[in-house]
Every structure is written in structure tokens, then in C-alpha cells.
Amino acid sequence: MKADHTQRASSCNEEAGAVERAAVASDSEAATRKRLSIANIDALMTPGVRYTCGARAKQLNSNTRQVRASLSQLVDTGVIRHVQEARTGIYWVPTNEEKHQLEQTRRERRKPLTHTLEGYDSELRRIQALCMLIRRS
């Protein structure tokens, strides 16, 4: 009977130790998550290198949801770029060359129209005729 009582007491101590270890692990995980910030993620990204959200989460020892939220904030501020390829999102910090190329394409889009449009009316008539063909009676 006495051996049974000491065995139960030692198992309770083991359970308490496991709970304490879990608490310490969760505290260190919480500390890691606190350190996860937009500035930290941005500082750890190399310009021109493509990253996935899952890879960044593994490198930062964090969960994917938090990393994705931080990456989305960086995309919204324009610090990094994002491309969705199938189910995987690709994130990267643009290089200086990519920044200049993007700025050049933006400037080209903003050029005012200086010439007259040719064939505009005939194209509108063609589209109108096509719409009339497929129109239900």
C-alpha cells in the first residue's frame, strides 16, 4: 500500500514537471512570436531572393498565419512584392534594377495620348454587330 502511494506521488510529480516544461516551452514560443515583427522579417530578407510563406515561417520558428499577416503588411506598404503562383505565394524584396524597371513601366503608362485613334469607330461597330448577333429575341 505504501509503495503504491509513493508511486502515485512520483507520477504526480512527473505530470507536474511535464506541465512546467510545457509552460516553459510555451513561454519561449510566446517570446519568439513577440520578436516576430515586420522589421525583423524585412531585415532577414535578401533583395532578389524569392521566399514562400512556409519557408519564412520555418526560418523564423513561427506559425504560417502570423508570417503571412506580416508579409501582407509589408506588401501593402510597398516594401516587398508578392506573386501568387498556383497555391503558393512568392514574396521578395525587389532589387534596385527591378525598382527602376517598375518605375519605368509606370511612367510609360502615364504618357498622355498625343495621337488620334484610328479604327476606333469601326471596332465599335464590329462589337455592336457581334452583340446583336448573340442577343436573345
XYZ file of N, CA and C in Angstrom, residues 22-136:
345
model
N 6.056 22.250 -20.359
C 5.177 22.772 -21.406
C 4.989 24.275 -21.249
N 4.879 24.731 -19.988
C 4.725 26.169 -19.741
C 5.970 26.921 -20.176
N 7.147 26.359 -19.892
C 8.398 26.995 -20.303
C 8.490 27.029 -21.822
N 8.091 25.910 -22.472
C 8.123 25.866 -23.933
C 7.164 26.888 -24.521
N 5.962 27.009 -23.928
C 5.007 27.976 -24.464
C 5.489 29.404 -24.221
N 6.187 29.640 -23.085
C 6.745 30.970 -22.833
C 7.816 31.322 -23.853
N 8.679 30.353 -24.178
C 9.717 30.632 -25.173
C 9.096 30.828 -26.548
N 8.028 30.074 -26.820
C 7.326 30.255 -28.100
C 6.682 31.633 -28.157
N 6.100 32.064 -27.033
C 5.495 33.397 -26.983
C 6.560 34.472 -27.167
N 7.736 34.254 -26.573
C 8.822 35.225 -26.742
C 9.263 35.285 -28.192
N 9.313 34.119 -28.848
C 9.680 34.090 -30.263
C 8.651 34.850 -31.085
N 7.381 34.655 -30.766
C 6.324 35.335 -31.517
C 6.353 36.837 -31.278
N 6.733 37.241 -30.059
C 6.835 38.674 -29.792
C 7.943 39.295 -30.635
N 9.041 38.536 -30.804
C 10.157 39.047 -31.593
C 9.817 39.107 -33.078
N 8.803 38.357 -33.489
C 8.398 38.345 -34.890
C 7.679 39.654 -35.194
N 8.324 40.513 -35.917
C 7.722 41.790 -36.279
C 8.028 42.068 -37.740
N 7.387 43.085 -38.257
C 7.586 43.445 -39.657
C 9.041 43.826 -39.904
N 9.628 44.551 -38.970
C 11.025 44.967 -39.139
C 11.957 43.762 -39.152
N 11.671 42.775 -38.292
C 12.517 41.578 -38.257
C 12.422 40.802 -39.559
N 11.213 40.643 -40.070
C 11.034 39.890 -41.314
C 11.708 40.619 -42.464
N 11.537 41.933 -42.526
C 12.144 42.718 -43.600
C 13.666 42.660 -43.526
N 14.218 42.716 -42.322
C 15.675 42.699 -42.165
C 16.280 41.362 -42.573
N 15.517 40.292 -42.438
C 16.032 38.960 -42.753
C 15.860 38.574 -44.219
N 15.232 39.428 -45.010
C 15.017 39.112 -46.422
C 16.113 39.747 -47.274
N 16.664 38.950 -48.183
C 17.712 39.410 -49.087
C 17.075 39.902 -50.378
N 17.442 41.079 -50.884
C 16.860 41.572 -52.137
C 17.105 40.611 -53.296
N 16.044 40.348 -54.049
C 16.139 39.490 -55.220
C 15.885 38.025 -54.950
N 15.910 37.593 -53.688
C 15.690 36.184 -53.349
C 14.204 35.967 -53.102
N 13.642 34.932 -53.737
C 12.215 34.630 -53.593
C 12.000 33.727 -52.381
N 10.955 34.030 -51.605
C 10.621 33.259 -50.410
C 9.154 32.853 -50.457
N 8.848 31.706 -49.867
C 7.456 31.324 -49.646
C 7.131 31.593 -48.185
N 5.860 31.665 -47.894
C 5.439 31.941 -46.525
C 5.847 30.795 -45.598
N 5.693 29.569 -46.054
C 6.067 28.418 -45.234
C 7.546 28.377 -44.925
N 8.370 28.706 -45.909
C 9.821 28.720 -45.690
C 10.202 29.807 -44.687
N 9.574 30.979 -44.800
C 9.863 32.062 -43.849
C 9.419 31.667 -42.445
N 8.281 30.977 -42.336
C 7.795 30.556 -41.019
C 8.765 29.569 -40.376
N 9.312 28.652 -41.173
C 10.288 27.699 -40.630
C 11.558 28.415 -40.189
N 12.030 29.364 -40.995
C 13.255 30.085 -40.653
C 13.078 30.929 -39.395
N 11.888 31.479 -39.220
C 11.629 32.349 -38.076
C 11.071 31.593 -36.877
N 10.874 30.282 -37.032
C 10.341 29.441 -35.962
C 9.004 29.994 -35.469
N 8.113 30.248 -36.396
C 6.810 30.810 -36.082
C 5.759 30.085 -36.906
N 4.497 30.432 -36.669
C 3.466 29.778 -37.470
C 3.201 30.567 -38.752
N 2.639 29.880 -39.710
C 2.445 30.443 -41.045
C 1.470 31.613 -41.037
N 0.451 31.537 -40.207
C -0.572 32.587 -40.185
C 0.027 33.937 -39.790
N 0.873 33.950 -38.769
C 1.485 35.213 -38.337
C 2.439 35.760 -39.390
N 3.217 34.867 -39.984
C 4.173 35.306 -41.003
C 3.428 35.859 -42.209
N 2.344 35.194 -42.623
C 1.568 35.664 -43.773
C 0.972 37.044 -43.494
N 0.490 37.263 -42.274
C -0.067 38.575 -41.926
C 1.014 39.656 -41.994
N 2.192 39.347 -41.482
C 3.290 40.321 -41.525
C 3.742 40.586 -42.955
N 3.828 39.520 -43.759
C 4.221 39.694 -45.160
C 3.181 40.513 -45.919
N 1.903 40.305 -45.613
C 0.848 41.087 -46.270
C 0.972 42.566 -45.930
N 1.325 42.866 -44.689
C 1.529 44.263 -44.306
C 2.700 44.868 -45.064
N 3.767 44.093 -45.238
C 4.917 44.588 -45.993
C 4.563 44.810 -47.462
N 3.720 43.933 -48.023
C 3.280 44.109 -49.412
C 2.437 45.371 -49.524
N 1.543 45.586 -48.556
C 0.686 46.774 -48.578
C 1.487 48.068 -48.491
N 2.585 48.057 -47.752
C 3.410 49.262 -47.643
C 4.331 49.437 -48.838
N 4.469 48.400 -49.668
C 5.298 48.502 -50.862
C 6.749 48.130 -50.644
N 7.073 47.586 -49.489
C 8.458 47.210 -49.197
C 8.846 45.952 -49.958
N 7.923 44.998 -50.042
C 8.194 43.753 -50.762
C 7.133 43.545 -51.829
N 7.394 42.617 -52.723
C 6.462 42.280 -53.803
C 5.897 40.888 -53.556
N 4.723 40.635 -54.130
C 4.059 39.343 -53.966
C 3.486 38.887 -55.297
N 3.695 37.611 -55.604
C 3.110 36.989 -56.789
C 2.475 35.686 -56.341
N 1.248 35.442 -56.760
C 0.573 34.197 -56.410
C 0.771 33.202 -57.539
N 1.454 32.107 -57.263
C 1.675 31.054 -58.248
C 0.956 29.807 -57.773
N -0.144 29.473 -58.435
C -0.988 28.345 -58.043
C -1.422 28.553 -56.589
N -1.072 27.634 -55.708
C -1.472 27.767 -54.307
C -0.394 28.419 -53.455
N 0.751 28.667 -54.025
C 1.884 29.180 -53.265
C 2.117 30.656 -53.570
N 2.231 31.447 -52.532
C 2.567 32.855 -52.696
C 4.069 33.041 -52.618
N 4.607 33.826 -53.527
C 6.042 34.095 -53.557
C 6.248 35.550 -53.145
N 7.127 35.763 -52.184
C 7.424 37.100 -51.673
C 8.899 37.395 -51.898
N 9.216 38.654 -52.225
C 10.618 39.046 -52.371
C 10.771 40.550 -52.223
N 11.984 40.924 -51.849
C 12.360 42.338 -51.796
C 12.943 42.666 -53.164
N 12.387 43.643 -53.874
C 12.898 43.943 -55.216
C 14.308 44.536 -55.169
N 15.093 44.172 -56.165
C 16.432 44.745 -56.298
C 16.303 46.147 -56.882
N 17.392 46.889 -56.896
C 17.363 48.245 -57.464
C 16.975 48.207 -58.934
N 17.453 47.204 -59.655
C 17.118 47.076 -61.075
C 15.619 46.849 -61.262
N 15.030 45.998 -60.431
C 13.588 45.753 -60.513
C 12.796 47.007 -60.165
N 13.274 47.775 -59.194
C 12.594 49.023 -58.829
C 12.612 50.016 -59.986
N 13.776 50.145 -60.650
C 13.878 51.063 -61.790
C 12.992 50.601 -62.940
N 12.950 49.306 -63.179
C 12.121 48.771 -64.259
C 10.641 49.018 -63.974
N 10.218 48.829 -62.732
C 8.832 49.081 -62.357
C 8.487 50.555 -62.525
N 9.379 51.421 -62.101
C 9.141 52.863 -62.234
C 9.048 53.276 -63.697
N 9.873 52.663 -64.533
C 9.847 52.979 -65.961
C 8.519 52.549 -66.590
N 8.036 51.365 -66.253
C 6.753 50.920 -66.811
C 5.612 51.791 -66.307
N 5.692 52.264 -65.072
C 4.661 53.169 -64.557
C 4.663 54.484 -65.328
N 5.857 55.003 -65.619
C 5.945 56.251 -66.380
C 5.381 56.076 -67.779
N 5.666 54.931 -68.402
C 5.167 54.683 -69.756
C 3.649 54.614 -69.780
N 3.045 54.090 -68.744
C 1.588 54.013 -68.685
C 0.956 55.383 -68.531
N 1.665 56.309 -67.918
C 1.116 57.635 -67.658
C 1.268 58.600 -68.824
N 1.871 58.163 -69.918
C 2.066 59.070 -71.047
C 0.708 59.503 -71.599
N 0.551 60.794 -71.844
C -0.724 61.265 -72.394
C -0.877 60.833 -73.856
N -2.109 60.672 -74.263
C -2.406 60.277 -75.634
C -2.211 61.497 -76.538
N -1.228 61.428 -77.426
C -0.904 62.574 -78.278
C -1.316 62.359 -79.725
N -1.723 61.161 -80.081
C -2.109 60.908 -81.470
C -3.591 60.533 -81.532
N -4.145 60.603 -82.736
C -5.558 60.261 -82.901
C -5.703 58.752 -83.025
N -6.793 58.262 -82.491
C -7.071 56.829 -82.587
C -7.621 56.521 -83.969
N -7.110 55.471 -84.565
C -7.579 55.070 -85.890
C -8.302 53.735 -85.782
N -9.419 53.625 -86.470
C -10.176 52.385 -86.467
C -11.052 52.213 -85.238
N -11.184 53.234 -84.446
C -11.960 53.158 -83.215
C -13.442 52.954 -83.518
N -13.982 53.762 -84.450
C -15.405 53.668 -84.792
C -15.736 52.334 -85.441
N -14.885 51.855 -86.334
C -15.164 50.579 -86.998
C -15.125 49.419 -85.995
N -14.245 49.498 -85.023
C -14.174 48.445 -83.996
C -15.423 48.458 -83.124
N -15.914 49.658 -82.792
C -17.161 49.752 -82.025
C -18.335 49.175 -82.802
N -18.398 49.451 -84.111
C -19.478 48.897 -84.938
C -19.388 47.375 -85.007
N -18.176 46.844 -85.095
C -17.995 45.394 -85.155
C -18.466 44.732 -83.852
N -18.129 45.333 -82.717
C -18.559 44.789 -81.427
C -20.071 44.888 -81.285
N -20.658 45.993 -81.766
C -22.101 46.162 -81.704
C -22.799 45.109 -82.557
N -22.272 44.841 -83.742
C -22.859 43.819 -84.614
C -22.763 42.435 -83.972
N -21.661 42.154 -83.328
C -21.491 40.876 -82.649
C -22.492 40.729 -81.506
N -22.693 41.795 -80.759
C -23.663 41.765 -79.663
C -25.077 41.545 -80.186
N -25.401 42.150 -81.310
C -26.738 41.980 -81.887
C -26.936 40.554 -82.393
N -25.862 39.906 -82.868
C -25.970 38.528 -83.344
C -26.302 37.556 -82.220
N -25.703 37.744 -81.072
C -25.902 36.786 -79.989
C -27.026 37.188 -79.043
N -27.673 38.309 -79.324
C -28.766 38.790 -78.485
C -29.976 37.885 -78.603
N -30.623 37.652 -77.483
C -31.839 36.836 -77.497
C -33.005 37.675 -77.995
